[in-house]
Coordinates of C-alpha atoms in Angstrom, one line a residue:
Chain A
M1 CA -45.9 22.0 18.1
E2 CA -47.3 22.2 14.8
I3 CA -45.1 22.9 11.9
L4 CA -47.0 25.6 10.3
K5 CA -45.1 26.8 7.6
P6 CA -41.6 26.0 6.1
A7 CA -38.8 27.3 7.9
A8 CA -35.1 27.1 8.4
A9 CA -32.2 27.7 10.8
G10 CA -28.3 27.5 10.4
T11 CA -25.9 28.0 8.0
L12 CA -23.5 25.8 6.0
E13 CA -20.5 26.7 7.4
S14 CA -18.2 24.0 8.8
S15 CA -19.2 23.0 12.4
D16 CA -22.7 24.1 11.7
A17 CA -25.9 22.6 10.3
M18 CA -28.7 23.8 8.0
V19 CA -31.9 22.6 9.5
T20 CA -35.1 23.2 7.3
V21 CA -38.7 22.0 8.7
E22 CA -41.7 21.8 6.5
P23 CA -45.4 20.9 7.2
C24 CA -46.0 16.9 6.8
E25 CA -49.5 15.1 6.9
E26 CA -48.2 12.3 9.3
G27 CA -45.1 11.4 11.1
I28 CA -41.7 12.6 11.1
D29 CA -39.9 12.8 7.5
F30 CA -36.2 12.8 8.1
E31 CA -33.4 13.5 5.6
L32 CA -29.7 13.9 6.3
S33 CA -26.6 14.6 4.8
S34 CA -23.7 15.1 6.4
T35 CA -19.8 15.3 6.1
V36 CA -19.5 12.9 8.9
I37 CA -22.5 10.6 8.3
H38 CA -20.0 7.4 8.6
Q39 CA -19.3 8.3 12.3
Y40 CA -22.2 10.3 13.4
G41 CA -25.3 9.6 11.1
N42 CA -27.1 7.7 13.9
E43 CA -26.1 10.2 16.5
I44 CA -27.6 13.1 14.4
K45 CA -30.6 11.2 13.7
K46 CA -30.9 10.5 17.4
V47 CA -30.5 13.9 18.5
V48 CA -32.8 15.6 16.1
M49 CA -35.6 13.1 16.9
E50 CA -35.4 13.8 20.7
T51 CA -35.3 17.4 20.0
L52 CA -38.5 17.1 18.0
D53 CA -40.1 14.8 20.3
R54 CA -39.2 17.4 23.4
L55 CA -40.8 20.1 21.5
S56 CA -43.9 17.8 20.8
V57 CA -43.5 17.8 16.9
Q58 CA -45.4 14.9 15.8
N59 CA -45.5 15.8 12.1
A60 CA -42.9 17.5 10.1
K61 CA -40.6 16.8 7.1
I62 CA -37.1 17.9 8.6
T63 CA -33.9 18.0 6.3
V64 CA -30.4 18.5 7.8
V65 CA -27.5 19.2 6.0
D66 CA -24.8 19.2 8.4
K67 CA -21.1 20.1 8.2
G68 CA -19.8 18.6 11.5
A69 CA -21.8 20.4 14.0
L70 CA -21.8 19.3 17.5
N71 CA -24.8 17.9 19.4
C72 CA -25.5 21.4 21.1
T73 CA -25.5 23.2 17.7
L74 CA -27.9 20.7 16.3
K75 CA -30.3 20.8 19.0
A76 CA -30.6 24.8 18.7
R77 CA -30.8 24.8 15.2
V78 CA -33.8 22.4 15.2
E79 CA -35.5 24.4 17.8
C80 CA -35.0 27.7 16.0
A81 CA -36.2 26.2 12.9
V82 CA -39.5 25.0 14.7
F83 CA -40.1 28.2 16.4
R84 CA -39.7 30.1 13.2
S85 CA -42.4 27.8 11.4
N86 CA -44.9 29.0 14.3
D87 CA -43.5 32.6 14.0
Q88 CA -42.7 32.6 17.8
K89 CA -40.4 35.6 18.6
E90 CA -41.6 35.9 22.4
N91 CA -41.3 33.8 25.3
L92 CA -38.4 31.7 23.7
P93 CA -36.9 29.0 26.1
W94 CA -33.4 30.4 26.1
G95 CA -30.9 28.0 27.0
G96 CA -33.0 25.2 25.3
V97 CA -35.8 23.6 25.9
I98 CA -33.8 20.4 26.2
E99 CA -31.3 19.6 29.1
Chain B
M1 CA -3.3 -12.8 10.8
I2 CA -3.1 -10.0 13.4
N3 CA 0.3 -8.1 12.7
K4 CA 2.4 -6.5 15.1
A5 CA 0.6 -3.1 14.8
G6 CA -2.7 -5.1 16.0
R7 CA -4.3 -5.1 12.4
D8 CA -5.9 -7.8 10.9
I9 CA -4.4 -8.8 7.5
P10 CA -6.6 -11.5 5.5
D11 CA -4.9 -14.5 4.8
E12 CA -6.0 -14.3 1.2
I13 CA -4.2 -11.0 0.8
L14 CA -1.0 -12.3 2.2
K15 CA -1.3 -15.1 -0.1
E16 CA -2.4 -13.1 -3.4
T17 CA 0.6 -10.7 -2.7
G18 CA 3.3 -13.0 -1.3
K19 CA 4.0 -10.5 1.2
E20 CA 4.5 -11.0 5.2
A21 CA 2.5 -9.2 7.7
F22 CA 4.3 -6.5 9.6
Q23 CA 6.4 -7.9 12.3
G24 CA 8.0 -4.7 13.9
I25 CA 10.0 -2.1 12.5
Y26 CA 13.4 -3.8 12.8
Y27 CA 12.2 -7.0 11.5
K28 CA 14.2 -7.2 8.4
N29 CA 17.3 -5.1 10.0
K30 CA 21.0 -6.8 8.9
T31 CA 19.1 -9.3 6.3
E32 CA 20.7 -9.4 3.0
Y33 CA 19.7 -9.3 -0.6
I34 CA 20.8 -9.0 -4.2
K35 CA 19.8 -5.7 -5.9
H36 CA 17.7 -6.0 -9.1
G37 CA 19.2 -4.7 -12.1
P38 CA 17.3 -3.4 -15.4
V39 CA 17.5 -4.7 -18.6
T40 CA 19.9 -2.2 -20.4
R41 CA 20.2 -1.6 -24.1
V42 CA 23.8 -0.6 -24.9
L43 CA 24.3 2.4 -27.0
M44 CA 28.1 2.3 -28.5
D45 CA 27.7 4.0 -31.9
N46 CA 28.3 7.8 -32.1
E47 CA 25.5 8.6 -34.6
S48 CA 22.2 7.3 -32.7
S49 CA 20.1 10.1 -31.5
K50 CA 18.1 10.0 -28.3
L51 CA 15.4 12.5 -29.4
V52 CA 12.0 11.2 -30.0
D53 CA 9.4 13.8 -31.4
T54 CA 6.2 12.6 -29.7
I55 CA 5.0 10.8 -26.5
H56 CA 3.3 8.3 -28.9
D57 CA 6.5 7.6 -30.8
V58 CA 8.8 7.3 -27.5
L59 CA 6.2 4.5 -26.1
V60 CA 6.5 2.7 -29.3
K61 CA 10.1 2.7 -29.4
C62 CA 9.9 1.4 -25.7
G63 CA 7.5 -1.5 -26.7
I64 CA 4.5 -0.6 -24.8
K65 CA 2.1 -3.1 -24.3
D66 CA -0.5 -4.7 -22.1
G67 CA 0.2 -5.4 -18.4
M68 CA 3.1 -3.2 -18.3
T69 CA 4.5 -0.9 -15.3
V70 CA 4.9 2.8 -15.9
S71 CA 6.7 4.9 -13.4
F72 CA 6.4 8.8 -12.4
H73 CA 7.7 11.2 -10.0
H74 CA 5.8 14.1 -8.2
H75 CA 8.3 16.9 -7.9
F76 CA 5.7 19.2 -9.9
R77 CA 3.0 18.4 -7.1
E78 CA -0.2 19.9 -8.2
G79 CA 1.3 21.3 -11.3
D80 CA 2.2 17.9 -12.8
L81 CA 1.3 17.4 -16.5
V82 CA 3.5 14.9 -17.2
V83 CA 1.5 11.8 -15.8
N84 CA -1.6 12.8 -17.7
M85 CA 0.2 13.2 -20.8
V86 CA 1.6 10.0 -21.0
M87 CA -1.4 8.1 -19.5
E88 CA -3.6 9.9 -22.1
E89 CA -1.6 8.7 -24.9
I90 CA -1.4 5.2 -23.5
H91 CA -5.2 5.2 -23.1
K92 CA -5.3 6.4 -26.9
M93 CA -3.4 3.5 -27.9
G94 CA -5.7 0.9 -26.3
I95 CA -3.4 -0.5 -24.0
K96 CA -4.9 -2.2 -21.1
D97 CA -3.9 -3.5 -17.3
I98 CA -1.3 -0.8 -16.6
T99 CA 0.3 -0.7 -13.4
I100 CA 1.3 3.0 -12.4
C101 CA 4.2 3.0 -10.1
A102 CA 4.5 6.7 -9.0
S103 CA 6.2 8.5 -6.1
S104 CA 2.7 10.2 -5.4
L105 CA -0.5 11.1 -7.1
G106 CA -2.5 14.3 -6.2
K107 CA -5.6 16.0 -7.3
A108 CA -3.9 17.1 -10.8
H109 CA -4.3 13.4 -11.8
D110 CA -8.0 13.4 -11.4
P111 CA -8.3 12.8 -15.3
L112 CA -7.0 9.3 -14.7
V113 CA -10.3 8.0 -13.1
P114 CA -12.1 7.0 -16.3
M115 CA -9.0 5.1 -17.4
I116 CA -9.1 3.2 -14.0
E117 CA -12.8 2.5 -14.8
D118 CA -12.3 1.3 -18.3
G119 CA -9.4 -1.0 -17.3
T120 CA -6.4 0.8 -18.7
I121 CA -5.1 1.1 -15.3
T122 CA -5.4 -1.7 -13.2
N123 CA -2.9 -1.3 -10.3
I124 CA -1.6 1.7 -8.8
Q125 CA 1.5 2.1 -6.5
S126 CA 1.9 5.3 -4.8
S127 CA 2.8 7.1 -1.6
G128 CA -0.9 8.0 -1.8
V129 CA -3.5 9.4 -3.6
R130 CA -5.8 12.4 -3.2
G131 CA -9.1 13.6 -4.8
K132 CA -11.1 11.8 -7.2
I133 CA -8.5 8.9 -7.8
G134 CA -8.9 8.0 -3.8
E135 CA -12.5 7.9 -4.0
A136 CA -12.8 5.7 -7.2
I137 CA -10.2 3.3 -5.4
S138 CA -12.3 3.4 -2.1
H139 CA -15.5 2.7 -4.0
G140 CA -13.9 -0.3 -5.4
K141 CA -13.2 0.9 -9.2
L142 CA -9.7 -0.2 -9.7
K143 CA -9.6 -3.8 -10.7
G144 CA -6.5 -4.8 -8.8
L145 CA -5.0 -3.6 -5.4
A146 CA -3.6 0.1 -4.7
T147 CA -0.3 -0.4 -3.0
M148 CA 0.6 2.6 -0.7
R149 CA 4.3 2.8 0.1
S150 CA 6.4 5.5 2.0
H151 CA 9.2 7.1 -0.1
G152 CA 11.8 5.0 1.4
G153 CA 9.5 1.8 0.9
R154 CA 9.2 2.9 -2.8
V155 CA 12.9 2.8 -3.4
R156 CA 13.2 -0.7 -1.5
A157 CA 10.3 -2.2 -3.9
L158 CA 12.6 -1.3 -7.2
L159 CA 15.9 -2.0 -5.6
T160 CA 14.4 -5.6 -4.5
G161 CA 12.7 -6.1 -8.0
E162 CA 9.4 -6.6 -6.1
T163 CA 8.4 -3.7 -8.5
V164 CA 10.1 -4.0 -12.0
V165 CA 9.5 -0.8 -14.0
D166 CA 9.3 -1.5 -17.7
I167 CA 9.3 2.2 -18.5
A168 CA 10.2 5.2 -16.3
F169 CA 9.0 8.7 -17.3
I170 CA 11.1 11.6 -15.8
G171 CA 10.0 15.2 -16.2
A172 CA 13.2 17.0 -16.4
P173 CA 13.1 20.8 -15.9
T174 CA 16.1 20.9 -18.2
C175 CA 17.6 18.2 -20.2
D176 CA 20.2 17.9 -23.0
D177 CA 19.9 15.8 -26.1
Y178 CA 21.8 12.7 -24.7
G179 CA 19.7 12.7 -21.4
N180 CA 21.5 14.5 -18.6
C181 CA 18.2 16.1 -16.5
R182 CA 18.7 18.8 -13.8
G183 CA 15.9 19.8 -11.5
I184 CA 16.5 23.5 -12.0
G185 CA 16.4 26.1 -14.7
G186 CA 13.8 26.2 -17.4
K187 CA 9.9 26.8 -17.3
S188 CA 9.0 24.3 -14.5
D189 CA 11.9 24.6 -11.9
C190 CA 11.1 22.3 -9.2
G191 CA 14.9 22.2 -7.6
V192 CA 15.4 18.5 -7.3
L193 CA 14.7 15.2 -9.1
S194 CA 15.3 13.0 -6.0
Y195 CA 12.4 10.6 -6.2
S196 CA 13.3 9.8 -9.9
V197 CA 17.0 8.7 -9.1
V198 CA 15.8 5.1 -8.4
D199 CA 13.6 5.2 -11.4
S200 CA 16.8 6.0 -13.8
N201 CA 18.7 3.2 -11.9
H202 CA 16.4 0.4 -12.0
A203 CA 13.8 0.9 -15.0
N204 CA 14.2 -1.2 -18.0
K205 CA 13.4 2.1 -20.0
V206 CA 14.2 5.6 -19.2
V207 CA 12.5 8.4 -20.9
A208 CA 13.3 12.2 -19.9
I209 CA 10.5 14.4 -20.8
T210 CA 11.5 18.1 -20.9
D211 CA 10.0 21.7 -21.7
C212 CA 13.5 23.0 -21.9
L213 CA 16.2 21.6 -24.1
V214 CA 19.6 22.7 -23.3
P215 CA 23.2 22.5 -24.9
F216 CA 25.1 19.1 -24.2
P217 CA 26.5 18.5 -21.3
N218 CA 23.6 19.6 -18.9
F219 CA 25.7 19.3 -15.7
P220 CA 26.2 18.6 -12.8
A221 CA 23.4 16.2 -13.9
H222 CA 20.9 15.2 -11.4
I223 CA 19.8 12.5 -13.6
E224 CA 22.6 10.9 -15.6
M225 CA 22.8 10.3 -19.3
T226 CA 24.2 6.9 -18.9
R227 CA 20.7 5.9 -17.5
V228 CA 18.3 7.5 -20.0
D229 CA 17.2 5.6 -23.0
Y230 CA 15.3 8.5 -24.8
V231 CA 14.4 12.4 -24.7
C232 CA 11.3 13.7 -25.5
V233 CA 10.6 17.5 -25.8
V234 CA 7.4 18.8 -25.2
D235 CA 5.4 22.2 -24.6
A236 CA 5.2 22.2 -20.9
I237 CA 5.7 19.6 -18.2
G238 CA 4.5 21.5 -15.5
Q239 CA 2.3 24.6 -14.3
P240 CA 4.9 26.7 -12.5
E241 CA 2.4 28.5 -10.2
K242 CA 1.0 25.1 -8.8
I243 CA 4.4 23.5 -8.3
A244 CA 4.9 25.3 -4.8
T245 CA 1.6 24.6 -3.2
G246 CA 2.9 24.5 0.1
A247 CA 4.0 28.3 0.1
A248 CA 4.9 28.9 3.5
K249 CA 3.3 31.6 5.4
P250 CA 3.5 31.8 8.9
T251 CA 0.1 30.8 10.3
T252 CA -2.0 33.2 12.2
D253 CA -3.9 30.4 13.9
V254 CA -3.5 30.6 17.5
R255 CA -4.4 27.1 18.1
K256 CA -1.2 26.1 15.6
Q257 CA 0.8 28.7 17.3
M258 CA 0.2 27.1 20.8
M259 CA 0.9 23.9 19.5
A260 CA 4.2 25.0 17.7
D261 CA 5.1 26.5 21.3
Y262 CA 4.6 23.2 22.9
C263 CA 6.7 21.5 20.2
T264 CA 9.3 24.0 20.6
K265 CA 9.5 23.6 24.4
F266 CA 9.7 19.6 23.7
V267 CA 12.4 19.9 21.3
T268 CA 14.6 22.1 23.7
N269 CA 14.1 20.3 26.8
A270 CA 14.7 16.9 25.2
P271 CA 18.3 15.7 25.5
Y272 CA 19.3 15.8 21.8
F273 CA 18.9 19.5 21.5
K274 CA 22.8 20.3 21.7
N275 CA 25.3 21.5 19.3
G276 CA 24.8 19.7 15.9
F277 CA 21.4 18.0 16.4
S278 CA 19.4 17.0 13.3
Y279 CA 15.8 17.8 12.4
Q280 CA 13.2 17.2 10.0
T281 CA 9.8 19.0 9.7
G282 CA 6.8 19.1 7.3
V283 CA 4.9 21.6 5.5
G284 CA 1.8 21.9 7.9
G285 CA 1.1 25.1 9.5
A286 CA 2.3 24.2 13.2
S287 CA 5.3 22.4 11.7
I288 CA 6.4 25.6 10.1
A289 CA 5.4 27.9 13.2
S290 CA 7.6 25.3 15.1
T291 CA 10.6 25.9 13.0
I292 CA 10.3 29.6 13.3
S293 CA 9.8 29.5 17.2
L294 CA 12.8 27.0 17.4
T295 CA 14.9 29.4 15.3
K296 CA 14.6 32.0 18.3
I297 CA 15.9 29.6 20.9
M298 CA 18.6 28.5 18.8
E299 CA 19.7 32.1 18.6
E300 CA 19.2 32.8 22.1
K301 CA 20.9 29.6 23.3
G302 CA 23.8 29.6 20.6
I303 CA 22.9 26.3 19.3
K304 CA 23.5 25.2 15.9
M305 CA 21.7 22.5 14.1
G306 CA 24.1 19.7 12.2
F307 CA 21.7 19.0 9.3
G308 CA 18.2 19.4 8.0
V309 CA 16.6 16.8 5.7
G310 CA 13.8 15.9 3.8
G311 CA 11.2 18.1 1.9
L312 CA 12.2 21.7 2.6
T313 CA 10.4 25.0 3.0
K314 CA 11.3 28.6 3.7
P315 CA 12.2 28.3 7.4
M316 CA 14.6 25.7 6.9
C317 CA 16.3 27.6 4.4
D318 CA 16.3 30.8 6.4
L319 CA 18.4 28.5 9.1
L320 CA 21.0 28.0 6.5
D321 CA 21.2 32.0 5.7
K322 CA 21.5 32.6 9.1
G323 CA 24.3 30.1 9.6
L324 CA 22.3 28.0 12.2
V325 CA 22.7 24.9 10.1
N326 CA 25.6 23.2 8.9
C327 CA 23.9 21.8 5.6
L328 CA 20.2 21.1 4.2
L329 CA 19.9 17.6 2.6
D330 CA 16.9 18.2 0.1
T331 CA 14.7 15.4 -1.7
Q332 CA 11.7 17.8 -2.3
D333 CA 11.3 21.6 -2.4
F334 CA 7.7 23.0 -1.3
D335 CA 8.2 26.4 -2.0
L336 CA 10.0 28.6 -4.2
D337 CA 12.1 29.8 -1.6
A338 CA 13.6 26.6 -1.2
V339 CA 13.9 25.9 -5.0
E340 CA 15.9 29.3 -4.8
S341 CA 17.9 28.1 -2.0
V342 CA 18.9 24.6 -3.5
K343 CA 21.3 26.6 -5.5
N344 CA 23.5 27.5 -2.2
Q345 CA 26.5 25.5 -1.7
K346 CA 25.5 23.9 1.5
H347 CA 22.0 22.9 0.5
F348 CA 22.6 19.5 -1.0
R349 CA 20.4 17.2 -3.2
I350 CA 20.0 13.7 -2.0
S351 CA 18.0 10.7 -3.8
A352 CA 15.0 9.5 -2.1
G353 CA 17.1 6.2 -1.4
M354 CA 19.7 8.0 0.5
Y355 CA 17.0 9.9 2.3
A356 CA 14.7 7.1 3.4
N357 CA 15.4 3.5 2.0
P358 CA 15.3 1.1 4.6
F359 CA 17.1 -1.5 2.5
N360 CA 20.4 0.2 1.8
K361 CA 23.5 0.4 3.9
G362 CA 22.0 3.2 6.3
A363 CA 19.9 6.0 5.2
F364 CA 19.6 9.7 6.4
V365 CA 16.5 9.1 8.4
N366 CA 18.5 6.8 10.7
K367 CA 20.6 9.9 11.7
L368 CA 17.9 12.1 12.6
D369 CA 17.5 13.4 16.3
Y370 CA 14.1 14.9 15.7
V371 CA 11.1 14.6 13.1
I372 CA 8.1 16.8 13.5
L373 CA 5.2 15.1 11.9
A374 CA 1.4 15.5 11.5
A375 CA -1.3 13.1 11.3
L376 CA -5.0 12.5 10.3
E377 CA -5.4 10.3 13.2
V378 CA -3.6 9.0 16.2
D379 CA -4.9 6.3 18.3
V380 CA -4.2 5.4 22.0
N381 CA -1.5 3.1 20.8
F382 CA 0.1 6.0 19.2
N383 CA -0.6 4.3 15.7
C384 CA -0.6 7.0 13.1
N385 CA -2.9 7.4 10.2
V386 CA -1.9 9.5 7.3
V387 CA -3.6 7.8 4.3
V388 CA -7.4 7.0 4.8
G389 CA -9.8 9.9 6.0
S390 CA -12.0 9.1 9.1
D391 CA -14.6 8.9 6.5
G392 CA -12.9 5.8 5.2
I393 CA -11.7 7.4 1.9
I394 CA -8.3 7.5 0.7
T395 CA -7.1 10.9 0.8
G396 CA -3.4 11.1 1.9
A397 CA 0.0 9.9 1.1
Q398 CA 2.4 8.2 3.3
G399 CA 5.2 10.4 2.2
G400 CA 8.5 9.8 4.6
H401 CA 6.3 9.6 7.6
P402 CA 6.9 6.0 8.5
D403 CA 10.5 6.1 7.5
T404 CA 11.3 9.2 9.4
A405 CA 9.3 8.1 12.3
A406 CA 11.2 4.8 12.5
G407 CA 14.7 6.6 11.9
A408 CA 14.6 9.6 14.3
K409 CA 15.5 9.5 18.2
C410 CA 12.4 11.5 18.9
T411 CA 9.5 11.5 16.7
I412 CA 6.8 14.1 17.6
V413 CA 3.4 14.3 16.0
I414 CA 1.4 17.6 16.0
S415 CA -2.6 17.4 15.4
P416 CA -5.2 19.4 16.7
L417 CA -7.6 17.3 18.9
L418 CA -10.4 18.0 17.0
Q419 CA -10.9 18.6 13.0
G420 CA -14.5 19.9 13.0
R421 CA -16.4 17.1 14.8
I422 CA -13.8 14.4 14.0
P423 CA -11.4 13.6 16.9
A424 CA -7.8 13.0 15.8
I425 CA -7.1 11.2 18.9
C426 CA -9.3 8.2 18.9
T427 CA -9.4 4.5 20.2
D428 CA -8.5 2.9 16.8
V429 CA -7.1 4.7 13.8
T430 CA -9.0 3.9 10.6
T431 CA -5.9 2.4 9.1
V432 CA -2.2 2.3 10.4
T433 CA 0.5 3.9 8.3
T434 CA 3.1 4.6 11.1
P435 CA 3.2 2.0 14.0
G436 CA 2.8 3.6 17.5
E437 CA 6.4 1.8 18.4
S438 CA 8.2 4.2 16.4
V439 CA 6.0 7.3 17.6
D440 CA 7.3 9.2 21.0
V441 CA 5.1 12.3 21.5
V442 CA 1.9 13.6 20.4
I443 CA 1.0 17.3 20.8
T444 CA -2.4 18.5 20.5
D445 CA -3.8 22.0 21.6
Y446 CA -5.2 20.2 24.5
G447 CA -2.6 18.5 26.0
V448 CA 0.8 16.7 24.8
A449 CA 1.1 12.8 25.6
I450 CA 4.5 11.1 25.7
N451 CA 4.3 7.3 24.8
P452 CA 5.0 5.1 27.7
L453 CA 7.7 3.2 25.8
R454 CA 9.9 6.5 26.0
Q455 CA 10.4 6.5 29.8
D456 CA 13.4 8.2 29.2
L457 CA 11.6 11.2 27.8
I458 CA 9.2 11.1 30.5
E459 CA 11.8 11.3 33.0
A460 CA 13.4 14.4 31.0
M461 CA 10.2 16.1 30.9
K462 CA 9.4 15.7 34.7
D463 CA 10.3 19.4 35.7
V464 CA 9.4 21.1 32.5
E465 CA 7.1 23.8 32.9
G466 CA 4.5 25.3 30.3
I467 CA 3.5 21.9 28.7
P468 CA 0.4 20.3 29.8
F469 CA 1.4 16.8 30.0
C470 CA -1.4 14.2 30.1
T471 CA -1.9 10.4 28.8
I472 CA -3.0 9.7 25.3
E473 CA -6.1 8.0 26.9
E474 CA -6.9 11.6 28.4
L475 CA -6.4 13.3 25.2
R476 CA -9.0 10.8 23.7
D477 CA -11.4 11.0 26.4
M478 CA -11.5 15.0 26.2
A479 CA -11.9 14.6 22.4
Y480 CA -15.0 12.1 22.8
A481 CA -16.4 14.3 25.7
I482 CA -16.9 17.2 23.3
V483 CA -17.8 15.3 20.0
G484 CA -19.2 12.4 21.1
E485 CA -17.4 8.9 20.5
P486 CA -17.7 8.4 16.6
Q487 CA -19.2 5.1 15.2
K488 CA -16.9 2.9 13.3
V489 CA -16.6 3.3 9.6
E490 CA -18.6 0.2 7.8
F491 CA -16.7 -1.3 5.3
G492 CA -17.5 -3.8 2.5
D493 CA -15.4 -7.0 2.5
R494 CA -13.4 -6.6 -0.5
V495 CA -9.8 -5.3 0.1
V496 CA -9.1 -2.4 -2.5
G497 CA -5.7 -1.3 -1.0
I498 CA -2.9 -2.2 1.0
I499 CA -0.7 0.1 3.4
E500 CA 2.6 -1.4 2.8
S501 CA 5.4 -1.1 5.7
R502 CA 8.6 0.6 4.7
D503 CA 10.4 -3.1 5.1
G504 CA 7.9 -4.5 2.3
T505 CA 5.7 -6.4 5.3
I506 CA 1.6 -5.6 5.3
M507 CA 0.7 -2.7 8.0
D508 CA -2.8 -2.7 6.8
V509 CA -5.4 -3.1 4.7
V510 CA -7.7 -0.5 3.1
R511 CA -11.4 -2.0 2.2
E512 CA -13.9 -0.9 0.2
I513 CA -16.4 1.8 1.3
K514 CA -20.0 0.9 2.3
P515 CA -22.9 3.3 1.6
F516 CA -24.2 4.8 5.1
S517 CA -27.4 3.4 6.3
F518 CA -29.0 4.3 9.6
A519 CA -29.2 1.6 12.0
E520 CA -33.0 0.1 12.7

């Protein structure tokens, strides 16, 4: 998928994450701030990258402000932000595009 | 070398501090030493006044100079004004290399950070630190070492002369012109002055700071005039609304109520639950809920407590009002109900030394049946961490945790399995404050684990229903299954602090935090 316009999903509540995607010319520009960065920074990056990959997003600037979200929450927020950037409101893959 | 708690203590730290590595909780049992006595300036004439007008003048009279050690107590908790007031004056005078020896430091003391950065303060000895001081230490801004001591360990350090306090400052809610201090009355009522008793006995100079000068003699005195050099009257020593930060309100968190329920079931089914049993608990939501639910069972079964000890809260004082406990022994008041209750005849003040000092002829903690504690982290060896956050930043205090755990026959630690994404039960704690050998039971919202060292307790609980028993490893695995296994926090090489065992050996070290960078 393409990132057509800036879009966000999630909140800044604890155990959630705020994910923002913006168009980017080339590649994935990943930015993370997290309350658990020392323990889960690499894990969060991996989950976000995998999710983008499975959505076939190749170019995006993605900013994650994480408040200790679990992997399932992170995946859902990334998916939602990407669909919102496409204005896709129908045929959403409920349950997640990712196993 | 690897110590008895399995932690690697660098040889250069052992050399630098002259301390031994931790070798088990009873390593120093029955050893002997001679108590260190203070330099005492005698006062024989009947004309001298102890009253001094300003903090500045009192510092001059005490001969403040570079490299001195000054001490403070923390009964005013987050409402304390004394530490900042004294340190600001020392700072203004341009004095450097001060060691602060405090019974604890909290967020109220954030203004000390610039003094750490400019070398006014170069060493800190405390039960722990919170807020910005903790961040500053973890980022390597303190020139010397931060030494974290339990309440009992601090008394030991002053008694043995390991720490010699040059000037002790005692914030006194009421004081007379000759230095008799009381923890009650006045504008900043904190109930007790237990932590400063040792300072008054062993510091070379003792200064009472009060905002309520009362007629002589202020009796019965909690700190006696025979140990006080000077009295200084200031506008305010504490902010009363912040003194009782642990105001006890029964928790509505069902998770905590469930853990409290498990805890009460455990306590009442353990062999020590009989008339005259002894008990200590803290100020956390689950601890308070446990005391409340325990009260009900005590009433039902007609079992009374012999004594309750330590930092006190309303539910403990309620036991006294209901005649369910013979007496309370108080070192600290967490709420205004406790401050009020200490005026009760069977609610006694005791010093921090009588409470928890491992180096006297037997402290109250040795007579405890149960202690209910909390922890930031517990590992599969039952080691507890209450000082360093899972992110590697110093953010808590030992308090009486290792003292009571070592003393009590049944040490129960309550912690929710997860704090946000952080698993409280893990493979290795970030730092050890209380060694697993003194921790008997871990209660979480997902299950309860008994230390395999306590086969007697495992046997006693074998037919007990309503407690989901499992192993500590199972608890860790449940946690990791939900949140994923955390990566170890990466530290730099520099040691910024030591976690001292209550007997003065080194339990663990705290290293400088390293900025996070993604793996390649």
